[in-house]
mmCIF file of C-alpha atoms and ligand atoms in Angstrom:
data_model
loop_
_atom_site.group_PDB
_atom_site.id
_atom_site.type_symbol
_atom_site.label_atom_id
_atom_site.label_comp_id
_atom_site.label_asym_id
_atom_site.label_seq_id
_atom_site.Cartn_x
_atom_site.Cartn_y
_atom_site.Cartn_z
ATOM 1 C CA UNK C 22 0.000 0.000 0.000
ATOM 2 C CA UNK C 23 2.492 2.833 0.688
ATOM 3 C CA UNK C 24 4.476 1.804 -2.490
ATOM 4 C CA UNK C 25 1.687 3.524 -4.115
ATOM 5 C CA UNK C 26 1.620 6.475 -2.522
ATOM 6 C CA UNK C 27 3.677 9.644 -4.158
ATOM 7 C CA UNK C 28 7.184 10.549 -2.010
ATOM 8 C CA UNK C 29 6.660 12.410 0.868
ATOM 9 C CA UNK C 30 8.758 15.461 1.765
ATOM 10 C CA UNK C 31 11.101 15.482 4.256
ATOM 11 C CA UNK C 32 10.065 19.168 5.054
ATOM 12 C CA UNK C 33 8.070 22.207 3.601
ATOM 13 C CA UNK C 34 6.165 25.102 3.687
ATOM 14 C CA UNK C 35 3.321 25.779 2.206
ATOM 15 C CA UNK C 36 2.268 29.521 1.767
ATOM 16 C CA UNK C 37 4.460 30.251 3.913
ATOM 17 C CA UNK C 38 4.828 34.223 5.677
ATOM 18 C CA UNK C 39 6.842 35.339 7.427
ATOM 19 C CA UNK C 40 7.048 38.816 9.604
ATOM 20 C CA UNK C 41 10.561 40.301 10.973
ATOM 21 C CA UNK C 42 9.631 44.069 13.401
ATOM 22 C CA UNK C 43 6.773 43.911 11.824
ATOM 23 C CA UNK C 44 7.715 43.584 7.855
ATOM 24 C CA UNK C 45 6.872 40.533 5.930
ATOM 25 C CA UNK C 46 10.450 39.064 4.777
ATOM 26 C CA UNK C 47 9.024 35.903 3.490
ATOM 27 C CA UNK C 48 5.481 35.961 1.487
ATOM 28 C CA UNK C 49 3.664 33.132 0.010
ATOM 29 C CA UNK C 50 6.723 30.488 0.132
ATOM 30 C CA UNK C 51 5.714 27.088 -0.751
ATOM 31 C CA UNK C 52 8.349 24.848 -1.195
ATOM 32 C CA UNK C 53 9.915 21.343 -0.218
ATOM 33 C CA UNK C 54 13.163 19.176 0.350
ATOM 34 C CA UNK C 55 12.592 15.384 -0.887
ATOM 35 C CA UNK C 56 14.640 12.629 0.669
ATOM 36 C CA UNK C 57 17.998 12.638 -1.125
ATOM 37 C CA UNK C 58 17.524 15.842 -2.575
ATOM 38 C CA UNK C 59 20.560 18.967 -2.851
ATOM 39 C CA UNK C 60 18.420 21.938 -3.284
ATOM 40 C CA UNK C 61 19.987 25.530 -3.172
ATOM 41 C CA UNK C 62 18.038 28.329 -2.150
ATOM 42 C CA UNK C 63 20.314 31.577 -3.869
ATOM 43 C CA UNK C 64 18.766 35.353 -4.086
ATOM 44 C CA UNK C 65 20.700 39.025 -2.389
ATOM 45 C CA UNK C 66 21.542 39.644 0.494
ATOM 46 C CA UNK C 67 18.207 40.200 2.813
ATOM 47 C CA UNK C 68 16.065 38.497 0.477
ATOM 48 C CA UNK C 69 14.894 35.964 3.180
ATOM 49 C CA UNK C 70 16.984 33.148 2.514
ATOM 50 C CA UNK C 71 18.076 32.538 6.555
ATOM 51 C CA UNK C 72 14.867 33.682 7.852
ATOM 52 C CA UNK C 73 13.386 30.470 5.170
ATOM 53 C CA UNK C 74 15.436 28.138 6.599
ATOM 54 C CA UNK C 75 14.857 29.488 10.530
ATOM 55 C CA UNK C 76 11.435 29.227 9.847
ATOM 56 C CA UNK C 77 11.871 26.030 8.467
ATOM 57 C CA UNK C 78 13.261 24.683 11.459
ATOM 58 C CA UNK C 79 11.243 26.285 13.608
ATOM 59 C CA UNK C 80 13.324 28.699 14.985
ATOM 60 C CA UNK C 81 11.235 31.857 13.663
ATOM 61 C CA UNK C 82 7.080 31.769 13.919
ATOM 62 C CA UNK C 83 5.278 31.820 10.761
ATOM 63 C CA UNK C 84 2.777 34.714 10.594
ATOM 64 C CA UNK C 85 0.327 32.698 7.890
ATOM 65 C CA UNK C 86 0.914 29.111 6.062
ATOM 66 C CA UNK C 87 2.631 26.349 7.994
ATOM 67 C CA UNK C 88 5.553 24.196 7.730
ATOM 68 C CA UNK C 89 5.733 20.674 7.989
ATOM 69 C CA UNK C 90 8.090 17.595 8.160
ATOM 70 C CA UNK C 91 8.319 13.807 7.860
ATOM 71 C CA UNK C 92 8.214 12.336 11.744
ATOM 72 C CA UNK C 93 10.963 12.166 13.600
ATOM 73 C CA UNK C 94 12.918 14.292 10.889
ATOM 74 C CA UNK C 95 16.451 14.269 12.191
ATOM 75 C CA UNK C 96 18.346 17.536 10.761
ATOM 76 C CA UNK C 97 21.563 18.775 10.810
ATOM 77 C CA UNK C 98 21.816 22.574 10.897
ATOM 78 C CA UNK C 99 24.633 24.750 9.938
ATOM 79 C CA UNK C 100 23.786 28.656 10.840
ATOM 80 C CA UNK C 101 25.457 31.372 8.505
ATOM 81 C CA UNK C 102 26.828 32.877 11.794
ATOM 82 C CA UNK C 103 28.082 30.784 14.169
ATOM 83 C CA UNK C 104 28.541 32.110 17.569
ATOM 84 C CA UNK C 105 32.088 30.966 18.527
ATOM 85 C CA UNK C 106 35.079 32.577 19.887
ATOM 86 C CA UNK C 107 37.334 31.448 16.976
ATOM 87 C CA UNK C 108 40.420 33.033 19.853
ATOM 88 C CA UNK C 109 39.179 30.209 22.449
ATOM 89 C CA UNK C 110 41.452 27.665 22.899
ATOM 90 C CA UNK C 111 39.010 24.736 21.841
ATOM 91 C CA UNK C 112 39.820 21.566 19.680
ATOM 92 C CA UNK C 113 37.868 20.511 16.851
ATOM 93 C CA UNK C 114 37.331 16.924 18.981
ATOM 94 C CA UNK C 115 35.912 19.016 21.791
ATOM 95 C CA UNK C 116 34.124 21.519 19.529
ATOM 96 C CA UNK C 117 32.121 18.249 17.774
ATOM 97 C CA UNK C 118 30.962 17.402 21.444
ATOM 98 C CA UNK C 119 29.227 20.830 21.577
ATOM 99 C CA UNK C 120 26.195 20.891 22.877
ATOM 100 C CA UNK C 121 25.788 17.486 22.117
ATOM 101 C CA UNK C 122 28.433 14.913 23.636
ATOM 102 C CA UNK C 123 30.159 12.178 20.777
ATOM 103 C CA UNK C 124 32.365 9.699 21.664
ATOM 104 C CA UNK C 125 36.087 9.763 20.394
ATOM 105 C CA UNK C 126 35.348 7.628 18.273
ATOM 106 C CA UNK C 127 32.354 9.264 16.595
ATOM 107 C CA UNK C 128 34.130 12.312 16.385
ATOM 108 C CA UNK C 129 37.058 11.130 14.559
ATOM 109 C CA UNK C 130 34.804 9.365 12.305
ATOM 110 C CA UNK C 131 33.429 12.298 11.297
ATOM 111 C CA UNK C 132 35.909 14.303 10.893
ATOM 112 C CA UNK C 133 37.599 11.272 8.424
ATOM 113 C CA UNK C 134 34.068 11.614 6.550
ATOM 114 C CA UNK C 135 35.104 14.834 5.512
ATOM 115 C CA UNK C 136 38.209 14.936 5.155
ATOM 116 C CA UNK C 137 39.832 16.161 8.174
ATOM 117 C CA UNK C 138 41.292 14.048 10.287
ATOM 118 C CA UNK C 139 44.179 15.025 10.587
ATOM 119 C CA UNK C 140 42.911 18.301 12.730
ATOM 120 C CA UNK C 141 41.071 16.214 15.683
ATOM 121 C CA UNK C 142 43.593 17.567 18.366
ATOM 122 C CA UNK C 143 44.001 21.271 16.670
ATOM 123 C CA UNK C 144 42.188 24.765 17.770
ATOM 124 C CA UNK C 145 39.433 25.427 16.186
ATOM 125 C CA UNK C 146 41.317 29.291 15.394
ATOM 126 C CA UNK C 147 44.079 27.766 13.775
ATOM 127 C CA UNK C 148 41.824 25.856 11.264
ATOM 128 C CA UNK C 149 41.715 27.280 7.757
ATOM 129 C CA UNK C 150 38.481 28.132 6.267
ATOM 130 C CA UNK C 151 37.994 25.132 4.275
ATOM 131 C CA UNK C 152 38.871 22.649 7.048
ATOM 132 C CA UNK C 153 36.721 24.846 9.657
ATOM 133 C CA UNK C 154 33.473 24.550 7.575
ATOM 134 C CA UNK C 155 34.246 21.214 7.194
ATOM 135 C CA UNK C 156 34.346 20.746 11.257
ATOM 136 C CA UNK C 157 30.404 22.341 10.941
ATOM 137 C CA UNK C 158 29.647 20.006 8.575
ATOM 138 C CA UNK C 159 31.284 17.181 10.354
ATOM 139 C CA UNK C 160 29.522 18.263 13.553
ATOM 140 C CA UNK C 161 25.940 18.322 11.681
ATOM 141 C CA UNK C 162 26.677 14.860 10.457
ATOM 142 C CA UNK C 163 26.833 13.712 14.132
ATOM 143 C CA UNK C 164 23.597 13.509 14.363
ATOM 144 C CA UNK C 165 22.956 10.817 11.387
ATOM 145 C CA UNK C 166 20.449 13.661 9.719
ATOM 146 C CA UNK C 167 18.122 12.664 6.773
ATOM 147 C CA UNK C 168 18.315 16.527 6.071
ATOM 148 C CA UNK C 169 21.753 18.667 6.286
ATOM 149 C CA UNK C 170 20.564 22.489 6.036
ATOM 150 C CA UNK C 171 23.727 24.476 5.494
ATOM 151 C CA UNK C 172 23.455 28.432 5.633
ATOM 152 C CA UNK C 173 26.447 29.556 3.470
ATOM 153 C CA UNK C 174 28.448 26.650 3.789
ATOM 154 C CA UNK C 175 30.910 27.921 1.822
ATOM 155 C CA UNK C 176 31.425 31.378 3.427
ATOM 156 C CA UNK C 177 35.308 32.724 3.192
ATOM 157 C CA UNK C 178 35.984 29.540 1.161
ATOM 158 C CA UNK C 179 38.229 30.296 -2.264
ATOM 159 C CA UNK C 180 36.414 29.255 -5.219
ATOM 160 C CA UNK C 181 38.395 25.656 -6.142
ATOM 161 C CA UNK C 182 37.534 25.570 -1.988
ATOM 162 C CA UNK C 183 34.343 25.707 -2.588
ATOM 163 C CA UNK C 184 33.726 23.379 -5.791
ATOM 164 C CA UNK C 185 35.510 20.635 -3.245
ATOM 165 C CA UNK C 186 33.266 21.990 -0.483
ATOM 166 C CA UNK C 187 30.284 21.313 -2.695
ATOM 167 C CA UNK C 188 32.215 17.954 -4.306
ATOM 168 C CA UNK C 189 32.269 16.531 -0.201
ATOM 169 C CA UNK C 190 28.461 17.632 0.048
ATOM 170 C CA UNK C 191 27.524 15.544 -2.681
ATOM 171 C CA UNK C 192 29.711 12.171 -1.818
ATOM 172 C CA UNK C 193 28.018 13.146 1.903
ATOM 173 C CA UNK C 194 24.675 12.748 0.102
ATOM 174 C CA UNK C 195 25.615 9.394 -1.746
ATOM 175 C CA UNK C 196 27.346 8.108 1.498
ATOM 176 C CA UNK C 197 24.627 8.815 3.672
ATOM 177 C CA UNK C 198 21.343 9.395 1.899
ATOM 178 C CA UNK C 199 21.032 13.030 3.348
ATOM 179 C CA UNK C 200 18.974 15.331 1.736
ATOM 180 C CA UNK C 201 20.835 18.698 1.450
ATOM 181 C CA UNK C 202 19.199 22.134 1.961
ATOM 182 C CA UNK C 203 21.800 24.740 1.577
ATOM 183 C CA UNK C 204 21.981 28.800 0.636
ATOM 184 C CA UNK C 205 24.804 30.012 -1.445
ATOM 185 C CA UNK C 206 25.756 33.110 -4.025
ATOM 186 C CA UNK C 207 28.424 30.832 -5.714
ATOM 187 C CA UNK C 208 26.374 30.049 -8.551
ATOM 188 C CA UNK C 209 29.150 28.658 -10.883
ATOM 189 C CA UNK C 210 29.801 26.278 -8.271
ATOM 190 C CA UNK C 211 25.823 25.757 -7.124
ATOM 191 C CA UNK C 212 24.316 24.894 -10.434
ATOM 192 C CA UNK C 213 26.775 21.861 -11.265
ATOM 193 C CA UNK C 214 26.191 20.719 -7.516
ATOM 194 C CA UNK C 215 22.504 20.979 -6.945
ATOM 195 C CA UNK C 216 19.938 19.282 -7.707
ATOM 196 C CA UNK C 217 17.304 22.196 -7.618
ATOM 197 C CA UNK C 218 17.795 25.378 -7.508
ATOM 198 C CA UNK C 219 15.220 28.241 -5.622
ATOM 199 C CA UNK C 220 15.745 31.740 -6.179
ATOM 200 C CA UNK C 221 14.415 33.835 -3.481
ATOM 201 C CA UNK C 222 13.758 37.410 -3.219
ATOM 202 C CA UNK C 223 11.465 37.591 -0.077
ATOM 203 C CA UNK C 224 9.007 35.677 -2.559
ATOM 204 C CA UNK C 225 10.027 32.603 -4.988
ATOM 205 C CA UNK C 226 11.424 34.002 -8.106
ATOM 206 C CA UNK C 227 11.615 30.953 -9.692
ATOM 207 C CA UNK C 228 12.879 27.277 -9.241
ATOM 208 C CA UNK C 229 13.990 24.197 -11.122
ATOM 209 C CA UNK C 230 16.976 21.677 -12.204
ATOM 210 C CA UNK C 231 19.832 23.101 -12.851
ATOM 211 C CA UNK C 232 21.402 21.608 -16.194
ATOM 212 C CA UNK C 233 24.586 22.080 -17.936
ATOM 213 C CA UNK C 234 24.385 23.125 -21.444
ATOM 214 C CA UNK C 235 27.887 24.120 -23.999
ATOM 215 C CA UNK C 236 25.578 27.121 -24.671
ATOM 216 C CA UNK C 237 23.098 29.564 -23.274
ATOM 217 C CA UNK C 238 23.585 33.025 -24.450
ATOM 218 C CA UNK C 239 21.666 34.830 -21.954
ATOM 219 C CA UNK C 240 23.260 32.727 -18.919
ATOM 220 C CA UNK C 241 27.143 33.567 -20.735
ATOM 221 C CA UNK C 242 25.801 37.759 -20.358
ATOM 222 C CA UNK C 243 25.281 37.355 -17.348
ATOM 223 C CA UNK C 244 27.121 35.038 -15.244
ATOM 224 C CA UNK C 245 30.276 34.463 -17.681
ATOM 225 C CA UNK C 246 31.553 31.196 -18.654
ATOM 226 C CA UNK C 247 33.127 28.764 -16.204
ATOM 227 C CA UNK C 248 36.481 27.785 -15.653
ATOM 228 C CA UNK C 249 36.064 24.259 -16.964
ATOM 229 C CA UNK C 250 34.101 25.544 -19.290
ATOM 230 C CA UNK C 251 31.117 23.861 -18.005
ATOM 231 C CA UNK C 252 27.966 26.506 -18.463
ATOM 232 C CA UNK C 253 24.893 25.633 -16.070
ATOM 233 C CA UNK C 254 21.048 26.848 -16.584
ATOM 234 C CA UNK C 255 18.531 27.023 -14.913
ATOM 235 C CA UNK C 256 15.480 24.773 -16.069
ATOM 236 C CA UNK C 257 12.622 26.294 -14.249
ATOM 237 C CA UNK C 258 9.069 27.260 -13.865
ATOM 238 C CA UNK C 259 7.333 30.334 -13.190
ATOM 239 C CA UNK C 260 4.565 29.805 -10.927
ATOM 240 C CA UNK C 261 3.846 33.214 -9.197
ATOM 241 C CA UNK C 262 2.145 36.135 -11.124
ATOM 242 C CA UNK C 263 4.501 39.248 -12.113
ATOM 243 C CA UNK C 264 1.512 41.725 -12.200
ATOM 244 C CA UNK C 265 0.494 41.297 -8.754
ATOM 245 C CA UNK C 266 2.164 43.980 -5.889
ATOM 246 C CA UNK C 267 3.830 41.506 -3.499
ATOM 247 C CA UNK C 268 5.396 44.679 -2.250
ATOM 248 C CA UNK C 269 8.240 42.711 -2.644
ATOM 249 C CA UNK C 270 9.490 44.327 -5.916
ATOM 250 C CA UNK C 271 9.002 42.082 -8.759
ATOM 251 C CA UNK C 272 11.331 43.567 -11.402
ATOM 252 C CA UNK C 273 13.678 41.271 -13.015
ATOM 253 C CA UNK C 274 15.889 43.576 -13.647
ATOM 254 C CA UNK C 275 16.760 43.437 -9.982
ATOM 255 C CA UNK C 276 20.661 43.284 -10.030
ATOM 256 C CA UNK C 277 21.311 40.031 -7.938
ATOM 257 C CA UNK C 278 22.238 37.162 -9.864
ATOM 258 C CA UNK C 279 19.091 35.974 -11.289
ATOM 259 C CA UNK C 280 18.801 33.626 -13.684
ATOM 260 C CA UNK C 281 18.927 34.664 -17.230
ATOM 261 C CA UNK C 282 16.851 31.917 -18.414
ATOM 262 C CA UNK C 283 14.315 33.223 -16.468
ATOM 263 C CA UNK C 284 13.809 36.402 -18.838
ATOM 264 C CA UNK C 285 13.878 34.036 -22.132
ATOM 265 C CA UNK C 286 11.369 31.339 -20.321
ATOM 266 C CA UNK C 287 9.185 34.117 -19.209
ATOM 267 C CA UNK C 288 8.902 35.522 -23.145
ATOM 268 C CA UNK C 289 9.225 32.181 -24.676
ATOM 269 C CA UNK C 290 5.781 30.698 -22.430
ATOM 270 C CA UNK C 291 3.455 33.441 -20.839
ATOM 271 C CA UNK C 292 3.555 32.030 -16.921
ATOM 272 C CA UNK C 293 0.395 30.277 -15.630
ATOM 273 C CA UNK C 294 0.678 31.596 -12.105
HETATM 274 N N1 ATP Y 14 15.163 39.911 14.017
HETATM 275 C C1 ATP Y 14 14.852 40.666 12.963
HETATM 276 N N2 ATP Y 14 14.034 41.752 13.089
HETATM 277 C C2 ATP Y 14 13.696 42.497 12.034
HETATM 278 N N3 ATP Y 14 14.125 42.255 10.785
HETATM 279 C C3 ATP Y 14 14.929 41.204 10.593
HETATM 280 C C4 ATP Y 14 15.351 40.363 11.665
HETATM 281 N N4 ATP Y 14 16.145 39.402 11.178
HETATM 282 C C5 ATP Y 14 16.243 39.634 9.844
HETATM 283 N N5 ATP Y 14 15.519 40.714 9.501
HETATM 284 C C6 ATP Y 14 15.357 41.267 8.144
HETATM 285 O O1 ATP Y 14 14.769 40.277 7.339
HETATM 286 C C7 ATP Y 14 15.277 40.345 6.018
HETATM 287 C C8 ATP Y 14 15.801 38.985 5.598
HETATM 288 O O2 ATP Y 14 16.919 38.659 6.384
HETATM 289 P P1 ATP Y 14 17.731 37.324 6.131
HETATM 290 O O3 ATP Y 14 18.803 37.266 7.146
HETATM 291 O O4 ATP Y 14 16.787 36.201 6.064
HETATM 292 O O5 ATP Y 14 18.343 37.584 4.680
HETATM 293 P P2 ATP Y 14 19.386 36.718 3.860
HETATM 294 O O6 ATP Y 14 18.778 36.478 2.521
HETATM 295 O O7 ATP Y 14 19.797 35.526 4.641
HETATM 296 O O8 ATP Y 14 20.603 37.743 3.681
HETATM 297 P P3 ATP Y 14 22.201 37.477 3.599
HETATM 298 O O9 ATP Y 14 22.498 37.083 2.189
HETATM 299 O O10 ATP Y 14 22.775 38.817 3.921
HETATM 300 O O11 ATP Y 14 22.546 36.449 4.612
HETATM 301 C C9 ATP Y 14 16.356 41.430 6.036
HETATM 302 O O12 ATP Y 14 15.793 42.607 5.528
HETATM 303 C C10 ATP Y 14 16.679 41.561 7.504
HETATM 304 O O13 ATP Y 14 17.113 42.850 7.811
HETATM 305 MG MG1 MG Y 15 21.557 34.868 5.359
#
């Protein structure tokens, strides 16, 4: 009997809104993580994309809509700001016991997951970008999730730091199952690595599959070609209506990285929504 029924999410919102002092930052989201999924919510800076996953985890009250998740979801959250003293003289090994006690051995497997062993007995301080996010991720890991949601995981990373960061997410995902939630503005990097894309601007500009393509004009003006010379595109589907005052400032034109295809789609096939 349940083989028949459709694939339940592991979380989402539906019509989601959300109110910050008293201004809506997040209108009308519905959206949802399936299990095994690497979705990658990108938009500007205050477009909602932390509040959407706080409210997502519960951490922030919706003001209409609702969110909901499989049972006994287990999640591993990385915040965009972490509130460590980076000058406190704490180990990685003793930082993956925080708040949450792991054995030695846990620990060390986790760190070896991703790729940092080797740093078990170091201070966290003295850890370079790269192997400190990798500590946050190992530390979310701890806690076997079915969903990883990573704010900026790849904040202060390089960018061939952050194509490995994203490479690790991905073997994390075929390792463990995880689904992966993330935020990110490295869009070269995102598009090859996810496997939906959401582009927020306190509403849902648009979402879909990513897809690599040798050519895409529009994508080329605006995001410039790759290093490997792999071009990605979004594939995606406008389901909100452009003539409607969201207050939320519709216009494409908006200059965050938004996704060229999303000006040819919208000419090429007048949008339902
Ligand atoms: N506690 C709060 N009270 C009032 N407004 C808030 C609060 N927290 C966030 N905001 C506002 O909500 C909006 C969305 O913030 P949010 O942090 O979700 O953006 P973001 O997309 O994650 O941005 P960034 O890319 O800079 O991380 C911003 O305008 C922000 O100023
Ligand atoms: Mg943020």
């Amino acid at each position: 009997m349940t083989a028949a029924l459709p694939p339940q999410p592991l979380i989402a919102a539906n019509h989601l809104c959300v109110k910050l002092g008293g201004v809506e930052v997040l209108h009308d989201i519905s959206m949802s993580v399936h299990p095994g999924e690497i979705v990658t919510i990108l938009g500007p800076n205050g477009s909602g994309k932390s509040t959407l996953l706080k409210a997502l985890l519960g951490l922030v009250p919706a003001e209409h809509g609702a969110v909901s998740h499989a049972e006994g979801l287990r999640i591993g959250y990385v915040p965009q700001k972490l509130m460590i003293d980076r000058t406190m003289p704490l180990t990685a090994r003793r930082f993956l016991s925080l708040p949450n006690r792991c054995s030695r051995a846990e620990g060390e497997a986790a760190l070896a997951r991703v790729g940092v062993a080797e740093v078990a007995d170091r201070p966290m301080s003295g850890l370079s970008g790269g192997q400190f996010q990798r500590v946050l991720l190992a530390r979310a890991l701890l806690s076997r999730p079915q969903l990883l949601i990573m704010d900026e995981p790849t904040q202060g990373l390089d960018q061939p730091g952050e194509a490995a960061f994203y490479r690790l997410i991905e073997e994390v995902r075929t390792q463990t199952g995880a689904a992966v939630l993330m935020v990110s503005h490295d869009l070269h990097v995102v598009m090859s690595a996810s496997d939906r894309v959401i582009c927020l601007n306190g509403h849902i500009c648009c979402e879909g599959t990513p897809r690599v393509v040798s050519s895409a004009p529009e994508y080329r003006a605006l995001f410039g070609v790759g290093t490997q010379g792999a071009l990605a595109l979004y594939q995606h589907v406008h389901d909100h209506d452009h003539d409607h005052d969201h207050g939320h400032g519709h216009d494409h034109a908006h200059p965050h990285h938004h996704p060229a295809s999303a000006h040819s789609h919208a000419k090429d096939h007048p949008h339902a929504g």
